[in-house]
Amino acid sequence: MKNSQGDTLRVHLDKYRDIVGLRSTRCQRKYNQDRYKVLVLDAPKLETDPTTTTTASTTTTNSSTRAISQMDADQKTLFYFAIFDGHGGSNTADYLKANLDVYIEAAKPGMVPKVIKDLRKLGGYFRNFRPHFLEPFLPADFETKGSRDAADRARQQRKVHIPGKGGQVKPMIFIPHPNATEEEQNQELETLESQATAAGTALRGPTPAPTEVPLSEEQRSQKERAATNKPRVEMPQEEEEEEDEYDEDDDPFEIIRRRNLNRTSPLPGGTTAYFGTDRSEYASLSLRAEDLAEKEKREKAATATPTPIPTTMTLEQRLCLSFLQCDAELIRDKYQDGSTASVVIVQSKGAFWETKDDLDLILAHVGDTRVLLCEAPRGESIQLTTDHHPDAIVEADRIRKMAAYVSADSFGENMFLGQLANTRALGDIAMKPFGVSAEPELIRRTVKASEAAFMVLISDGISSVMSNQEVVDCVKLEENPTQAAAFVLNLAEHLGAEDNCTVMVVKLPAWGAKMPDLSKELREYRWQSEAQHSRARRR
């Protein structure tokens, strides 16, 4: 990269103590499952992808139209800072440390449909998964391309008609379960058909054999004369009258329908069946009935002029795709543990710590690791990310759709499904169908070089015992980022941190500006209180 004077620099960022400070410890845990990584991304200009010959839906995002967010739009350098907090093991965190940046560099539009299809195989929350930032790269018929055939098969299997009393044909509606195999469905259809036929025969009784009426001698001679003397003339046949008028109360199918109304019965392979004649009853009972709004949406999409799929991706789209691609790979390889992830890409013309131009901060975040920004000269802490906890408003609305529950543990912390503190994470295969998503929260913030003092990335081991302002104020007191990271970590340990703790301090152009210490009194009070408690425990 080049500095502000145009000189070419080669800097090992994670070992240069005056630019990036790093400290990590296991605290009171047996192992340290936190990971971090610092590097410069190689983002070459994308060429036309041969796999993108299909067309995308007409929906577009505002981010895709902003030229400033194109990775190949200018000569800016992309500095990559990432922190990962593993839970249940360190395998997922190790995988993300090794591969996430590689996926960001290699992201292409043609990868999007396959990644989304792999995630949809999970079912549940991901059955109709369609991330907003990747919408332009999905074909217009992507949502219904595979589901229409299945819907047609389901409708075909439900069309079972059996003749009833008086030649009337009454429908027997069959609702197949998606987990039932085709063989099980056919077998159950045959069973239901035979049961209905037997019920109809029992109610009608045996059909009497036709009897011949004896003719007199005169009638027989007239019949013979008519057959020999008169020419044969075909007369139009009169319509046969129905044997008897249809009576709904005597119809076997109506009796069965009333008996089974509003009731489903389990069948082999998880299949359910329902007898009924009223389509409205069936529609209200079956949640898989075709939604009219979705049908209208598909029809509009089919008639609208398709928009060509873009051949380049914005930085936000690359980040979203790389997170989901990593998650799909983790699911394929059956990683049982999970990890949070907070990634910050600093987009700068030259060295970010001494540039005079504005800085673009692009964040992709999943979980409860945090990214803090300190703006000079106010010295206030700005939290750029949101903790994805079950009690967060956005997350509570999202997981409520899956009928998931939230419970509090013995420490009063809300746990998703009684097991996870985070509602978004990479990995955690067992929890994916219930709404644990790896779709990242994407943030873009532009800051002036004269106001950007520094940035801090911390894991929840730090945030559980220190406030954001305390962390930022501790960094202000030190001369370089490495000493600042050590100071924050030592204070967290002194205040009783138990979980793995990781601190990454990133120097920005306004480093060293005079700023007030807004939490000095609070830190001194907590320090003295903890010291008194320590002496009391030793006694």
Coordinates of C-alpha atoms in Angstrom, one line a residue:
M1 CA 0.0 0.0 0.0
K2 CA 1.0 3.6 -0.3
N3 CA 1.2 6.3 2.4
S4 CA 0.1 9.9 2.2
Q5 CA 3.4 10.9 0.5
G6 CA 3.0 8.2 -2.2
D7 CA 5.7 5.9 -0.8
T8 CA 5.0 2.2 -1.0
L9 CA 4.8 0.5 2.5
R10 CA 4.8 -3.1 3.6
V11 CA 3.5 -3.3 7.1
H12 CA 2.7 -6.4 9.2
L13 CA -0.3 -4.9 10.9
D14 CA -0.9 -7.4 13.7
K15 CA 2.7 -7.1 14.8
Y16 CA 3.1 -3.3 14.5
R17 CA 2.3 -2.1 18.1
D18 CA 1.9 1.5 17.1
I19 CA -1.0 0.8 14.7
V20 CA -2.9 -2.2 16.0
G21 CA -3.0 -3.5 19.6
L22 CA -4.0 -7.1 20.3
R23 CA -4.5 -8.9 23.6
S24 CA -6.4 -12.2 24.3
T25 CA -6.7 -14.5 27.3
R26 CA -8.8 -17.4 28.4
C27 CA -9.5 -15.8 31.8
Q28 CA -11.1 -18.5 34.0
R29 CA -12.1 -20.8 31.2
K30 CA -10.2 -24.0 30.4
Y31 CA -9.5 -23.0 26.8
N32 CA -9.4 -19.8 24.8
Q33 CA -11.9 -20.0 22.0
D34 CA -11.6 -16.4 20.8
R35 CA -9.8 -15.8 17.5
Y36 CA -8.9 -12.6 15.6
K37 CA -7.3 -11.6 12.3
V38 CA -5.8 -8.5 10.6
L39 CA -4.8 -8.2 7.0
V40 CA -5.2 -6.3 3.7
L41 CA -7.8 -7.7 1.3
D42 CA -7.0 -8.3 -2.3
A43 CA -10.1 -7.3 -4.2
P44 CA -9.5 -7.6 -7.9
K45 CA -12.1 -6.3 -10.4
L46 CA -14.7 -8.9 -11.3
E47 CA -15.0 -10.0 -14.9
T48 CA -18.2 -11.2 -16.4
D49 CA -19.2 -14.5 -14.7
P50 CA -20.3 -17.2 -17.2
T51 CA -22.7 -18.6 -14.7
T52 CA -24.8 -15.4 -14.6
T53 CA -26.6 -15.8 -17.9
T54 CA -29.9 -16.0 -16.2
T55 CA -32.0 -13.0 -15.2
A56 CA -32.7 -11.6 -11.8
S57 CA -35.9 -10.4 -10.3
T58 CA -36.8 -6.8 -10.7
T59 CA -36.2 -6.1 -7.0
T60 CA -33.0 -4.0 -6.4
T61 CA -31.3 -2.6 -3.4
N62 CA -30.2 1.0 -2.8
S63 CA -26.7 -0.3 -1.9
S64 CA -26.2 -1.9 -5.3
T65 CA -26.7 1.4 -7.0
R66 CA -24.1 3.3 -5.0
A67 CA -20.9 3.6 -6.9
I68 CA -19.0 4.4 -3.7
S69 CA -19.5 0.9 -2.3
Q70 CA -18.1 -0.9 -5.4
M71 CA -14.9 -2.7 -4.4
D72 CA -13.4 -1.9 -7.8
A73 CA -14.7 1.7 -8.1
D74 CA -11.5 3.4 -6.9
Q75 CA -7.9 2.8 -5.7
K76 CA -8.8 2.5 -2.0
T77 CA -7.1 -0.1 0.1
L78 CA -9.3 -2.5 2.1
F79 CA -8.0 -3.2 5.6
Y80 CA -9.6 -6.2 7.3
F81 CA -10.1 -6.5 11.0
A82 CA -12.0 -9.4 12.5
I83 CA -12.8 -10.9 15.9
F84 CA -14.5 -14.3 16.5
D85 CA -15.9 -15.7 19.7
G86 CA -16.4 -19.4 19.6
H87 CA -18.8 -21.3 21.8
G88 CA -19.1 -25.0 22.3
G89 CA -15.6 -25.4 20.9
S90 CA -13.1 -23.5 18.8
N91 CA -13.5 -25.4 15.5
T92 CA -15.9 -22.9 13.9
A93 CA -13.8 -19.9 15.1
D94 CA -10.7 -21.5 13.6
Y95 CA -12.5 -22.1 10.3
L96 CA -13.7 -18.5 10.1
K97 CA -10.2 -17.2 10.9
A98 CA -8.7 -19.3 8.1
N99 CA -11.4 -18.9 5.4
L100 CA -13.7 -15.9 5.8
D101 CA -11.4 -13.3 4.2
V102 CA -10.7 -15.8 1.4
Y103 CA -14.4 -16.0 0.6
I104 CA -14.7 -12.2 0.6
E105 CA -12.0 -11.9 -2.0
A106 CA -13.4 -14.8 -4.1
A107 CA -17.1 -13.8 -4.0
K108 CA -18.9 -13.9 -7.4
P109 CA -22.5 -13.4 -8.3
G110 CA -22.8 -16.9 -9.7
M111 CA -22.3 -18.4 -6.3
V112 CA -25.4 -16.8 -4.8
P113 CA -28.1 -19.3 -6.0
K114 CA -26.2 -22.4 -4.9
V115 CA -25.5 -21.0 -1.4
I116 CA -29.2 -20.1 -0.9
K117 CA -30.3 -23.5 -2.1
D118 CA -27.9 -25.2 0.3
L119 CA -29.3 -23.2 3.2
R120 CA -32.9 -23.8 2.2
K121 CA -32.3 -27.6 2.6
L122 CA -32.3 -27.0 6.3
G123 CA -36.0 -26.3 6.2
G124 CA -37.8 -24.4 9.1
Y125 CA -36.6 -20.8 9.2
F126 CA -34.6 -21.2 6.0
R127 CA -37.4 -22.8 3.9
N128 CA -38.0 -19.6 2.0
F129 CA -34.8 -17.8 2.9
R130 CA -34.1 -14.9 0.6
P131 CA -31.5 -12.4 1.9
H132 CA -32.1 -8.8 1.0
F133 CA -28.6 -7.8 0.0
L134 CA -28.3 -10.8 -2.4
E135 CA -31.7 -10.3 -4.1
P136 CA -30.3 -8.9 -7.4
F137 CA -28.3 -12.1 -8.0
L138 CA -31.2 -14.5 -7.8
P139 CA -33.1 -15.6 -10.9
A140 CA -36.6 -14.3 -11.4
D141 CA -38.0 -17.9 -11.0
F142 CA -35.7 -18.9 -8.2
E143 CA -38.3 -19.0 -5.5
T144 CA -40.8 -21.1 -7.5
K145 CA -38.6 -22.9 -9.9
G146 CA -38.3 -26.0 -7.7
S147 CA -41.4 -25.6 -5.7
R148 CA -43.9 -25.5 -8.6
D149 CA -43.3 -29.2 -9.5
A150 CA -43.7 -30.2 -5.9
A151 CA -46.9 -28.3 -5.6
D152 CA -48.3 -29.9 -8.9
R153 CA -47.4 -33.3 -7.6
A154 CA -49.2 -32.6 -4.3
R155 CA -52.3 -31.4 -6.1
Q156 CA -52.2 -34.4 -8.4
Q157 CA -52.0 -36.8 -5.4
R158 CA -55.0 -35.1 -3.8
K159 CA -57.3 -35.7 -6.7
V160 CA -58.9 -39.0 -5.7
H161 CA -62.5 -39.5 -6.9
I162 CA -64.7 -42.5 -6.0
P163 CA -68.2 -43.1 -7.4
G164 CA -70.9 -42.9 -4.7
K165 CA -74.7 -43.4 -4.6
G166 CA -76.6 -42.6 -7.7
G167 CA -73.5 -42.3 -9.9
Q168 CA -72.4 -39.2 -8.0
V169 CA -68.7 -38.7 -7.7
K170 CA -67.6 -37.2 -4.4
P171 CA -64.0 -36.0 -3.9
M172 CA -61.7 -37.4 -1.2
I173 CA -59.0 -34.8 -0.5
F174 CA -55.6 -36.2 0.5
I175 CA -53.0 -33.9 2.1
P176 CA -49.5 -35.5 1.8
H177 CA -46.9 -34.7 4.4
P178 CA -43.6 -33.5 3.0
N179 CA -41.7 -36.1 5.0
A180 CA -43.7 -39.0 3.5
T181 CA -42.2 -40.9 0.6
E182 CA -44.1 -41.4 -2.6
E183 CA -44.5 -45.1 -1.9
E184 CA -46.1 -44.3 1.5
Q185 CA -48.4 -41.8 0.0
N186 CA -49.6 -44.2 -2.8
Q187 CA -50.1 -46.9 -0.2
E188 CA -52.2 -44.7 2.0
L189 CA -54.2 -43.5 -1.0
E190 CA -55.1 -47.1 -1.9
T191 CA -56.1 -47.8 1.7
L192 CA -58.3 -44.8 1.9
E193 CA -59.9 -45.6 -1.5
S194 CA -60.7 -49.2 -0.4
Q195 CA -62.2 -48.0 2.9
A196 CA -64.4 -45.4 1.2
T197 CA -65.6 -47.9 -1.4
A198 CA -66.4 -50.5 1.3
A199 CA -68.3 -47.9 3.3
G200 CA -70.3 -47.0 0.2
T201 CA -71.1 -50.6 -0.6
A202 CA -72.3 -51.3 2.9
L203 CA -74.6 -48.3 2.9
R204 CA -76.1 -49.0 -0.5
G205 CA -76.5 -52.7 0.1
P206 CA -76.2 -55.5 -2.6
T207 CA -77.4 -54.5 -6.1
P208 CA -80.4 -56.7 -7.1
A209 CA -80.0 -58.8 -10.3
P210 CA -82.3 -57.7 -13.3
T211 CA -85.5 -59.9 -13.8
E212 CA -87.2 -60.7 -17.1
V213 CA -91.0 -59.9 -17.4
P214 CA -93.0 -62.7 -19.2
L215 CA -94.8 -61.7 -22.4
S216 CA -98.2 -62.9 -23.6
E217 CA -98.7 -64.8 -26.9
E218 CA -100.2 -61.7 -28.6
Q219 CA -97.4 -59.4 -27.4
R220 CA -94.8 -61.9 -28.7
S221 CA -96.4 -62.2 -32.2
Q222 CA -96.6 -58.4 -32.5
K223 CA -93.0 -58.1 -31.6
E224 CA -92.0 -60.7 -34.3
R225 CA -94.1 -59.0 -37.0
A226 CA -92.6 -55.6 -36.2
A227 CA -89.1 -57.0 -36.5
T228 CA -89.7 -58.7 -39.9
N229 CA -92.0 -56.3 -41.8
K230 CA -90.9 -52.8 -40.7
P231 CA -87.6 -51.2 -41.6
R232 CA -85.3 -50.6 -38.7
V233 CA -85.3 -47.0 -37.8
E234 CA -83.0 -45.7 -35.1
M235 CA -84.8 -43.4 -32.8
P236 CA -83.1 -40.9 -30.6
Q237 CA -82.6 -42.3 -27.2
E238 CA -84.2 -40.5 -24.3
E239 CA -81.9 -39.5 -21.5
E240 CA -82.0 -42.0 -18.8
E241 CA -83.5 -40.7 -15.6
E242 CA -81.5 -41.1 -12.5
E243 CA -82.4 -44.1 -10.5
D244 CA -83.3 -42.0 -7.6
E245 CA -82.6 -38.4 -6.4
Y246 CA -79.3 -37.8 -4.7
D247 CA -79.8 -37.6 -1.0
E248 CA -76.8 -36.0 0.8
D249 CA -77.8 -37.5 4.2
D250 CA -77.5 -41.0 2.7
D251 CA -74.2 -40.5 0.9
P252 CA -71.4 -42.5 2.4
F253 CA -68.8 -39.8 1.7
E254 CA -70.9 -37.2 3.4
I255 CA -71.1 -39.4 6.4
I256 CA -67.4 -39.9 6.5
R257 CA -66.7 -36.2 5.9
R258 CA -68.9 -35.3 8.9
R259 CA -67.2 -37.9 11.0
N260 CA -63.7 -36.6 10.2
L261 CA -64.5 -32.9 9.9
N262 CA -61.8 -30.7 11.7
R263 CA -59.8 -33.8 12.5
T264 CA -56.5 -35.0 11.0
S265 CA -55.2 -38.5 11.6
P266 CA -51.6 -39.6 11.6
L267 CA -50.7 -42.0 8.8
P268 CA -47.6 -43.9 7.8
G269 CA -44.5 -41.7 7.2
G270 CA -46.0 -38.7 9.0
T271 CA -48.8 -38.3 6.4
T272 CA -52.2 -36.8 7.2
A273 CA -55.5 -37.2 5.4
Y274 CA -58.7 -35.3 5.4
F275 CA -62.1 -36.1 3.9
G276 CA -64.2 -33.2 2.7
T277 CA -66.3 -31.7 -0.1
D278 CA -66.0 -28.0 0.7
R279 CA -62.8 -26.6 -0.7
S280 CA -62.9 -23.7 1.7
E281 CA -62.8 -26.1 4.6
Y282 CA -59.7 -27.7 3.0
A283 CA -58.1 -24.4 2.4
S284 CA -58.5 -23.3 5.9
L285 CA -57.2 -26.6 7.3
S286 CA -54.1 -26.8 5.0
L287 CA -51.4 -24.2 5.6
R288 CA -49.8 -25.4 2.4
A289 CA -52.6 -24.0 0.2
E290 CA -51.3 -21.6 -2.4
D291 CA -51.2 -18.1 -1.1
L292 CA -52.9 -15.7 -3.5
A293 CA -50.5 -12.8 -2.7
E294 CA -47.5 -15.0 -3.6
K295 CA -49.3 -16.2 -6.7
E296 CA -49.9 -12.6 -7.8
K297 CA -46.3 -11.7 -7.1
R298 CA -45.1 -14.6 -9.2
E299 CA -47.4 -13.6 -12.1
K300 CA -46.1 -10.0 -12.0
A301 CA -42.5 -11.2 -11.9
A302 CA -43.2 -13.5 -14.9
T303 CA -44.7 -10.7 -17.0
A304 CA -42.3 -8.0 -16.0
T305 CA -39.2 -7.3 -18.1
P306 CA -36.3 -9.2 -16.4
T307 CA -33.3 -7.2 -15.2
P308 CA -29.9 -8.6 -16.1
I309 CA -27.9 -10.0 -13.2
P310 CA -25.1 -7.7 -12.2
T311 CA -21.5 -8.9 -12.9
T312 CA -20.0 -7.0 -10.0
M313 CA -20.7 -7.0 -6.3
T314 CA -20.7 -4.3 -3.7
L315 CA -18.6 -4.7 -0.6
E316 CA -21.7 -5.3 1.5
Q317 CA -22.9 -8.0 -0.9
R318 CA -19.6 -9.7 -0.8
L319 CA -19.6 -9.7 3.0
C320 CA -23.2 -11.1 3.1
L321 CA -22.3 -13.8 0.6
S322 CA -19.1 -14.8 2.4
F323 CA -20.9 -15.2 5.8
L324 CA -23.6 -17.4 4.3
Q325 CA -21.1 -19.4 2.3
C326 CA -19.0 -20.1 5.3
D327 CA -22.2 -21.1 7.2
A328 CA -23.2 -23.5 4.4
E329 CA -19.8 -25.1 4.4
L330 CA -19.9 -25.5 8.2
I331 CA -23.3 -27.2 7.9
R332 CA -22.1 -29.5 5.1
D333 CA -19.1 -30.5 7.2
K334 CA -21.3 -30.9 10.3
Y335 CA -19.6 -28.5 12.6
Q336 CA -21.6 -28.8 15.9
D337 CA -20.1 -25.8 17.7
G338 CA -20.6 -22.2 16.7
S339 CA -19.1 -18.7 16.7
T340 CA -19.9 -15.1 16.6
A341 CA -18.1 -12.8 14.1
S342 CA -17.5 -9.0 13.8
V343 CA -15.7 -7.9 10.7
V344 CA -14.7 -4.3 10.0
I345 CA -13.2 -3.2 6.6
V346 CA -11.6 0.2 6.7
Q347 CA -11.6 1.6 3.2
S348 CA -8.9 4.2 2.8
K349 CA -6.8 5.9 0.1
G350 CA -3.4 5.0 1.6
A351 CA -2.5 4.3 5.2
F352 CA -5.7 4.5 7.3
W353 CA -3.8 5.8 10.4
E354 CA -2.5 8.9 8.7
T355 CA -4.8 9.7 5.8
K356 CA -6.4 13.2 5.5
D357 CA -9.4 11.8 3.6
D358 CA -12.6 10.4 4.9
L359 CA -12.7 6.8 6.1
D360 CA -15.4 4.3 5.1
L361 CA -16.1 1.7 7.8
I362 CA -18.0 -1.3 6.4
L363 CA -19.1 -3.8 9.1
A364 CA -20.6 -7.3 9.0
H365 CA -21.7 -8.5 12.4
V366 CA -23.2 -11.7 13.8
G367 CA -23.5 -12.3 17.6
D368 CA -22.5 -10.3 20.6
T369 CA -18.9 -9.3 19.9
R370 CA -18.8 -5.5 19.6
V371 CA -17.2 -2.8 17.6
L372 CA -16.7 0.6 19.3
L373 CA -15.7 3.9 17.7
C374 CA -14.3 6.9 19.5
E375 CA -14.8 10.3 17.8
A376 CA -12.6 13.2 18.7
P377 CA -12.8 15.7 20.5
R378 CA -15.9 14.6 22.4
G379 CA -14.4 11.2 23.4
E380 CA -17.7 9.5 23.6
S381 CA -18.1 5.8 22.8
I382 CA -20.2 4.9 19.7
Q383 CA -21.3 1.3 19.5
L384 CA -21.4 0.4 15.8
T385 CA -22.9 -3.1 16.2
T386 CA -26.0 -4.5 17.9
D387 CA -25.9 -7.5 20.2
H388 CA -28.0 -10.3 18.7
H389 CA -29.6 -11.4 22.0
P390 CA -33.1 -12.9 22.3
D391 CA -34.3 -9.8 24.1
A392 CA -33.3 -7.4 21.3
I393 CA -36.4 -6.0 19.6
V394 CA -35.5 -7.0 16.0
E395 CA -34.4 -10.5 17.0
A396 CA -37.4 -11.1 19.2
D397 CA -39.7 -10.3 16.3
R398 CA -37.7 -12.5 13.9
I399 CA -37.6 -15.6 16.1
R400 CA -41.2 -15.3 17.3
K401 CA -42.3 -16.3 13.8
M402 CA -40.7 -19.7 14.4
A403 CA -42.6 -20.2 17.7
A404 CA -39.2 -20.4 19.5
Y405 CA -39.0 -19.7 23.2
V406 CA -36.7 -17.7 25.4
S407 CA -35.9 -18.6 29.0
A408 CA -33.6 -17.1 31.7
D409 CA -30.8 -19.1 33.2
S410 CA -29.7 -19.1 36.8
F411 CA -27.8 -15.9 36.3
G412 CA -30.8 -14.1 34.8
E413 CA -29.5 -14.1 31.3
N414 CA -32.0 -14.7 28.5
M415 CA -31.2 -17.9 26.5
F416 CA -32.6 -18.8 23.1
L417 CA -34.3 -22.2 23.2
G418 CA -32.7 -22.5 26.7
Q419 CA -29.2 -23.0 25.2
L420 CA -27.8 -20.1 23.3
A421 CA -27.2 -16.5 24.3
N422 CA -27.1 -15.4 20.7
T423 CA -29.8 -15.6 18.1
R424 CA -27.4 -15.2 15.2
A425 CA -24.2 -17.2 14.8
L426 CA -22.2 -19.2 12.3
G427 CA -22.3 -23.0 12.9
D428 CA -24.7 -24.3 15.6
I429 CA -26.3 -26.7 13.1
A430 CA -28.9 -28.1 15.5
M431 CA -30.4 -24.7 16.1
K432 CA -30.5 -23.5 12.4
P433 CA -34.1 -24.6 11.6
F434 CA -35.3 -22.6 14.7
G435 CA -33.9 -19.3 13.4
V436 CA -30.2 -19.1 14.4
S437 CA -29.1 -17.4 11.2
A438 CA -25.7 -16.3 9.9
E439 CA -27.1 -13.5 7.8
P440 CA -24.9 -10.6 9.0
E441 CA -26.0 -7.2 10.1
L442 CA -24.4 -4.8 7.6
I443 CA -23.4 -1.3 8.5
R444 CA -21.6 1.5 6.5
R445 CA -20.3 4.6 8.3
T446 CA -18.2 7.4 6.8
V447 CA -16.1 9.4 9.3
K448 CA -13.9 12.4 8.9
A449 CA -10.2 11.7 9.4
S450 CA -10.0 14.6 11.9
E451 CA -12.7 13.1 14.1
A452 CA -11.8 9.4 14.0
A453 CA -9.6 8.7 17.1
F454 CA -9.6 4.9 17.3
M455 CA -11.7 1.8 17.0
V456 CA -12.0 -1.1 19.5
L457 CA -13.2 -4.7 18.8
I458 CA -14.0 -6.6 22.0
S459 CA -15.5 -10.0 22.8
D460 CA -18.3 -10.5 25.3
G461 CA -15.8 -11.4 28.1
I462 CA -14.9 -7.7 28.2
S463 CA -18.4 -6.3 27.6
S464 CA -19.8 -8.4 30.4
V465 CA -17.8 -6.6 33.1
M466 CA -17.0 -3.2 31.5
S467 CA -19.2 -0.6 29.8
N468 CA -18.4 0.8 26.4
Q469 CA -17.4 4.1 27.8
E470 CA -15.0 2.5 30.3
V471 CA -13.3 0.6 27.5
V472 CA -12.9 3.7 25.3
D473 CA -11.7 5.8 28.3
C474 CA -9.0 3.2 29.1
V475 CA -7.7 3.4 25.6
K476 CA -7.4 7.2 25.8
L477 CA -4.9 7.0 28.6
E478 CA -2.2 5.0 26.8
E479 CA 0.4 6.1 24.3
N480 CA 0.0 3.3 21.7
P481 CA -2.7 0.7 20.9
T482 CA -0.8 -2.2 22.3
Q483 CA -0.5 -0.7 25.7
A484 CA -4.2 0.3 25.5
A485 CA -5.3 -3.3 24.7
A486 CA -3.2 -4.6 27.7
F487 CA -4.7 -2.0 30.0
V488 CA -8.3 -2.9 29.1
L489 CA -7.7 -6.6 29.5
N490 CA -6.0 -6.2 32.9
L491 CA -8.9 -4.1 34.2
A492 CA -11.5 -6.6 32.9
E493 CA -9.6 -9.4 34.8
H494 CA -9.5 -7.3 37.9
L495 CA -13.2 -6.7 37.8
G496 CA -13.9 -10.4 37.7
A497 CA -14.2 -11.4 34.0
E498 CA -14.7 -15.1 33.6
D499 CA -15.2 -15.7 29.9
N500 CA -12.6 -15.5 27.2
C501 CA -11.4 -11.9 26.7
T502 CA -10.1 -10.4 23.5
V503 CA -9.3 -6.7 22.8
M504 CA -8.2 -5.2 19.4
V505 CA -7.4 -1.5 19.4
V506 CA -7.0 0.1 15.9
K507 CA -5.4 3.5 15.6
L508 CA -7.1 6.1 13.4
P509 CA -5.9 9.5 12.2
A510 CA -7.1 11.5 15.2
W511 CA -5.3 9.3 17.7
G512 CA -3.8 11.3 20.6
A513 CA -6.3 14.2 20.4
K514 CA -7.2 15.7 23.8
M515 CA -10.5 14.1 25.0
P516 CA -12.2 14.1 28.5
D517 CA -12.2 10.9 30.6
L518 CA -15.9 10.4 31.1
S519 CA -15.8 7.3 33.3
K520 CA -12.8 8.0 35.6
E521 CA -14.8 8.2 38.8
L522 CA -16.7 5.1 38.0
R523 CA -13.6 3.1 37.3
E524 CA -11.9 4.3 40.5
Y525 CA -14.9 3.3 42.6
R526 CA -15.2 -0.1 41.0
W527 CA -11.4 -0.7 41.4
Q528 CA -11.5 0.1 45.1
S529 CA -14.6 -2.0 45.7
E530 CA -13.1 -5.0 44.0
A531 CA -9.9 -4.6 46.0
Q532 CA -11.9 -4.5 49.2
H533 CA -13.8 -7.6 48.2
S534 CA -10.6 -9.4 47.4
R535 CA -9.1 -8.6 50.8
A536 CA -12.3 -9.8 52.4
R537 CA -12.2 -13.1 50.5
R538 CA -8.5 -13.7 51.5
R539 CA -9.5 -13.4 55.2

